Short mmCIF file of C-alpha atoms in Angstrom, two decimals:
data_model
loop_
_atom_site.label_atom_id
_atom_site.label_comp_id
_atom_site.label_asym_id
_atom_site.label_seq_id
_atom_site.Cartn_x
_atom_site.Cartn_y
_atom_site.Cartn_z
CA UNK A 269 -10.10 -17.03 -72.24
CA UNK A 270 -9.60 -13.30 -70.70
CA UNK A 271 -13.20 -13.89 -69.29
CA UNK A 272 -12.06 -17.05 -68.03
CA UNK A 273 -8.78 -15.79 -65.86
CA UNK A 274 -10.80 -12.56 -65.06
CA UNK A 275 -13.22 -14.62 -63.13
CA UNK A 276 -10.24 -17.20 -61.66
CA UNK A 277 -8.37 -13.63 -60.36
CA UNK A 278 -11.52 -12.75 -58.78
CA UNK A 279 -12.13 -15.62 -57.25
CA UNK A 280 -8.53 -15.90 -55.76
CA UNK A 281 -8.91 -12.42 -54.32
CA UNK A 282 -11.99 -13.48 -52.98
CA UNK A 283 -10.72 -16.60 -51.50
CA UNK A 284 -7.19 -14.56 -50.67
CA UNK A 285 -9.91 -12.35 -48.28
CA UNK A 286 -11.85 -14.73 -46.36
CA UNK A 287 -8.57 -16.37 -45.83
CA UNK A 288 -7.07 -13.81 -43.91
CA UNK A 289 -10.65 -12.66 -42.40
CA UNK A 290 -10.27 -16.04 -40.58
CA UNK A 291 -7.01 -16.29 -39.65
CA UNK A 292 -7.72 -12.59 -37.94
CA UNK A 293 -10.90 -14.28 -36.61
CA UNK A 294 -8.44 -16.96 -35.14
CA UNK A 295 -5.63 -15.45 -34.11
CA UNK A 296 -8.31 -12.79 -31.66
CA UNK A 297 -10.45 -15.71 -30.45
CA UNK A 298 -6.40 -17.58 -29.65
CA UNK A 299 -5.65 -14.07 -27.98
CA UNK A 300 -8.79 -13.48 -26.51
CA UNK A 301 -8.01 -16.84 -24.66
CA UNK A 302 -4.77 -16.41 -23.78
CA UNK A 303 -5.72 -12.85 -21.88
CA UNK A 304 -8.48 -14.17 -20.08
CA UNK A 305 -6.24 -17.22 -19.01
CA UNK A 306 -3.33 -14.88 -18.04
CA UNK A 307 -6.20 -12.83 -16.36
CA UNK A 308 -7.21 -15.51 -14.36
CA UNK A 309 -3.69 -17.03 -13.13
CA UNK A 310 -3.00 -13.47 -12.06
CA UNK A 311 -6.21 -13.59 -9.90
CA UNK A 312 -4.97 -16.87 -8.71
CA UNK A 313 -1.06 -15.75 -8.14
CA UNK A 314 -2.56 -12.38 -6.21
CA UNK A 315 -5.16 -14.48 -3.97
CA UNK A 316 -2.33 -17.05 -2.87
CA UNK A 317 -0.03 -14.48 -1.98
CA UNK A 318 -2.23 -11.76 0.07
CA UNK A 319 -5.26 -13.44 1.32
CA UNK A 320 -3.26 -16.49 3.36
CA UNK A 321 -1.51 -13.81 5.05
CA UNK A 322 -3.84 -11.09 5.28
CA UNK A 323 -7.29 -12.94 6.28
CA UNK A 324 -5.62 -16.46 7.11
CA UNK A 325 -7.65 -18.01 3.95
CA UNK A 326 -6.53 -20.98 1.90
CA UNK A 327 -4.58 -20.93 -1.02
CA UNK A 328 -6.83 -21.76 -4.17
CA UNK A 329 -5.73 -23.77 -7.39
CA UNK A 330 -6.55 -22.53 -11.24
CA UNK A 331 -9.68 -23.51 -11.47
CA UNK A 332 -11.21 -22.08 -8.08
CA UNK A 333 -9.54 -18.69 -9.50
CA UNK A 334 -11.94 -18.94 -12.73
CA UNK A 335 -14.64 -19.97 -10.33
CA UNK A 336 -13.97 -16.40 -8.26
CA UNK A 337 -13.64 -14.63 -11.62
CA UNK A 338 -16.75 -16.16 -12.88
CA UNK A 339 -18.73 -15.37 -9.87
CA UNK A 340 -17.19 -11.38 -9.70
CA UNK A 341 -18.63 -11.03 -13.54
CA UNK A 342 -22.02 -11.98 -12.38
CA UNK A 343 -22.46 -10.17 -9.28
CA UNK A 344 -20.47 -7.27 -10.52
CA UNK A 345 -21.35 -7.36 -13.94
CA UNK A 346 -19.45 -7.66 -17.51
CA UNK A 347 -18.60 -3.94 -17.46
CA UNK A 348 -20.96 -2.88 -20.31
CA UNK A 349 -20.60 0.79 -20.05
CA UNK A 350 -18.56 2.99 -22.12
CA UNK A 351 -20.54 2.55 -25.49
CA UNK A 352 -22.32 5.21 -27.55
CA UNK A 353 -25.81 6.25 -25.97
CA UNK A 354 -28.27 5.96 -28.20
CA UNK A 355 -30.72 9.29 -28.57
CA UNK A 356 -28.19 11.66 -26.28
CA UNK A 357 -29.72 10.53 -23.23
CA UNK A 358 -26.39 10.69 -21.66
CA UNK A 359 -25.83 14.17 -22.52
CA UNK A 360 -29.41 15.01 -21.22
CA UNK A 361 -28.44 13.30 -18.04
CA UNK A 362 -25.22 14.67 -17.46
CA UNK A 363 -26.40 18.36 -18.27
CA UNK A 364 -29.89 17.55 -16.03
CA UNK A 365 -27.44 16.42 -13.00
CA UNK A 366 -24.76 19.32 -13.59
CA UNK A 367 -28.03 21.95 -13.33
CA UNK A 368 -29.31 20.27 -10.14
CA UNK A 369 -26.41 20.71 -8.50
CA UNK A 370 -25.38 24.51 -9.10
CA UNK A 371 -27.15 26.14 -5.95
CA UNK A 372 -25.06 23.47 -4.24
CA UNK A 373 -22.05 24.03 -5.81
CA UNK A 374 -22.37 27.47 -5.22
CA UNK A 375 -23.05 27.23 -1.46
CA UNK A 376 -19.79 24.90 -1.22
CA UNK A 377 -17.58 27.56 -2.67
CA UNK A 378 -19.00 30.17 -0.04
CA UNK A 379 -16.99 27.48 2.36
CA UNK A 380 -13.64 28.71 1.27
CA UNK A 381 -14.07 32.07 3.14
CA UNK A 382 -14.65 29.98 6.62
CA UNK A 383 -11.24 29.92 8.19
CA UNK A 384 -10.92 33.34 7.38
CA UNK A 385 -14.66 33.86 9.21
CA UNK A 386 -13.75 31.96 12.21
CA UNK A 387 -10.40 33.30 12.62
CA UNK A 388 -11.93 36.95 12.79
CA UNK A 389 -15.19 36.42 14.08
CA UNK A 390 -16.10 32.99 14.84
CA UNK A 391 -14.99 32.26 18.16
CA UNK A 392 -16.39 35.50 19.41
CA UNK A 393 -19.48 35.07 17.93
CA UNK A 394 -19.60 31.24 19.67
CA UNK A 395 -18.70 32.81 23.06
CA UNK A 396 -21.43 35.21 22.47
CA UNK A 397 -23.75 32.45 21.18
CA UNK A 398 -23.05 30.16 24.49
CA UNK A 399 -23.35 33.04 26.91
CA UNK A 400 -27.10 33.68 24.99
CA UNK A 401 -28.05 30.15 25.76
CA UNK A 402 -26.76 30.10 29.24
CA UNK A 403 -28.72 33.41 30.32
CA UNK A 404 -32.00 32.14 28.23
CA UNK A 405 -31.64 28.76 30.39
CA UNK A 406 -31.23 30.41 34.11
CA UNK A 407 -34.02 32.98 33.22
CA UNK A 408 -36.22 29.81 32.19
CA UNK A 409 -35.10 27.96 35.73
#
């Protein structure tokens, strides 16, 4: 008899699981729904007020919203990044770009001493420049 009530408890847990595995599994596919619904009135609701007046387009009903939406996700894509790179080939990338670009980044923060520069030199030097030019041209003429 215990053997008999340990296998009924067991099989109630198990039962008692699965239960609530797919009443979870419900409730996200019902929720799942709902958002891309709400998703896609909002896309509806935001081209029927702006477009009309901005580009003098026509308003659009529910269905030529999921149409739009549809069509974005293709072109666009489903927005697949963000995930775990498999190997570190992100990191590699990311370090790979960051070292290509430190001569360059270097040469940009030589910039922040150019006001200064012109301010104290710079227009001088131009003048100086221009009058070079100018006397190069009439002795070429």
């Amino acid at each position: 008899m215990d053997r008999k009530r340990e296998i009924e408890k067991r099989v109630e847990s198990n039962v008692e699981y699965y239960v609530k595995k797919i009443v979870k599994v419900i409730a996200m596919v019902i929720l799942a729904g709902a958002l891309f619904f709400l998703a896609n009135y909002m896309l509806m609701r935001l081209w029927n007020w702006l477009m009309p007046d901005l580009f003098g387009l026509a308003t659009i009903t529910f269905w030529q919203a999921l149409g739009i939406l549809v069509m974005a996700k293709i072109i666009f894509g489903f927005g697949g990044g963000g995930g775990k790179s498999k190997g570190g080939s992100h990191q590699r990338r990311k370090h790979r770009s960051n070292h290509k670009c430190s001569s360059l980044r270097r040469d940009f923060d030589e910039w922040k001493h150019y006001d200064q520069f012109w301010k104290e030199e710079g227009e001088e030097a131009f003048k100086a420049y221009v009058a070079k030019i100018k006397n190069e041209n009439h002795e070429n003429n």
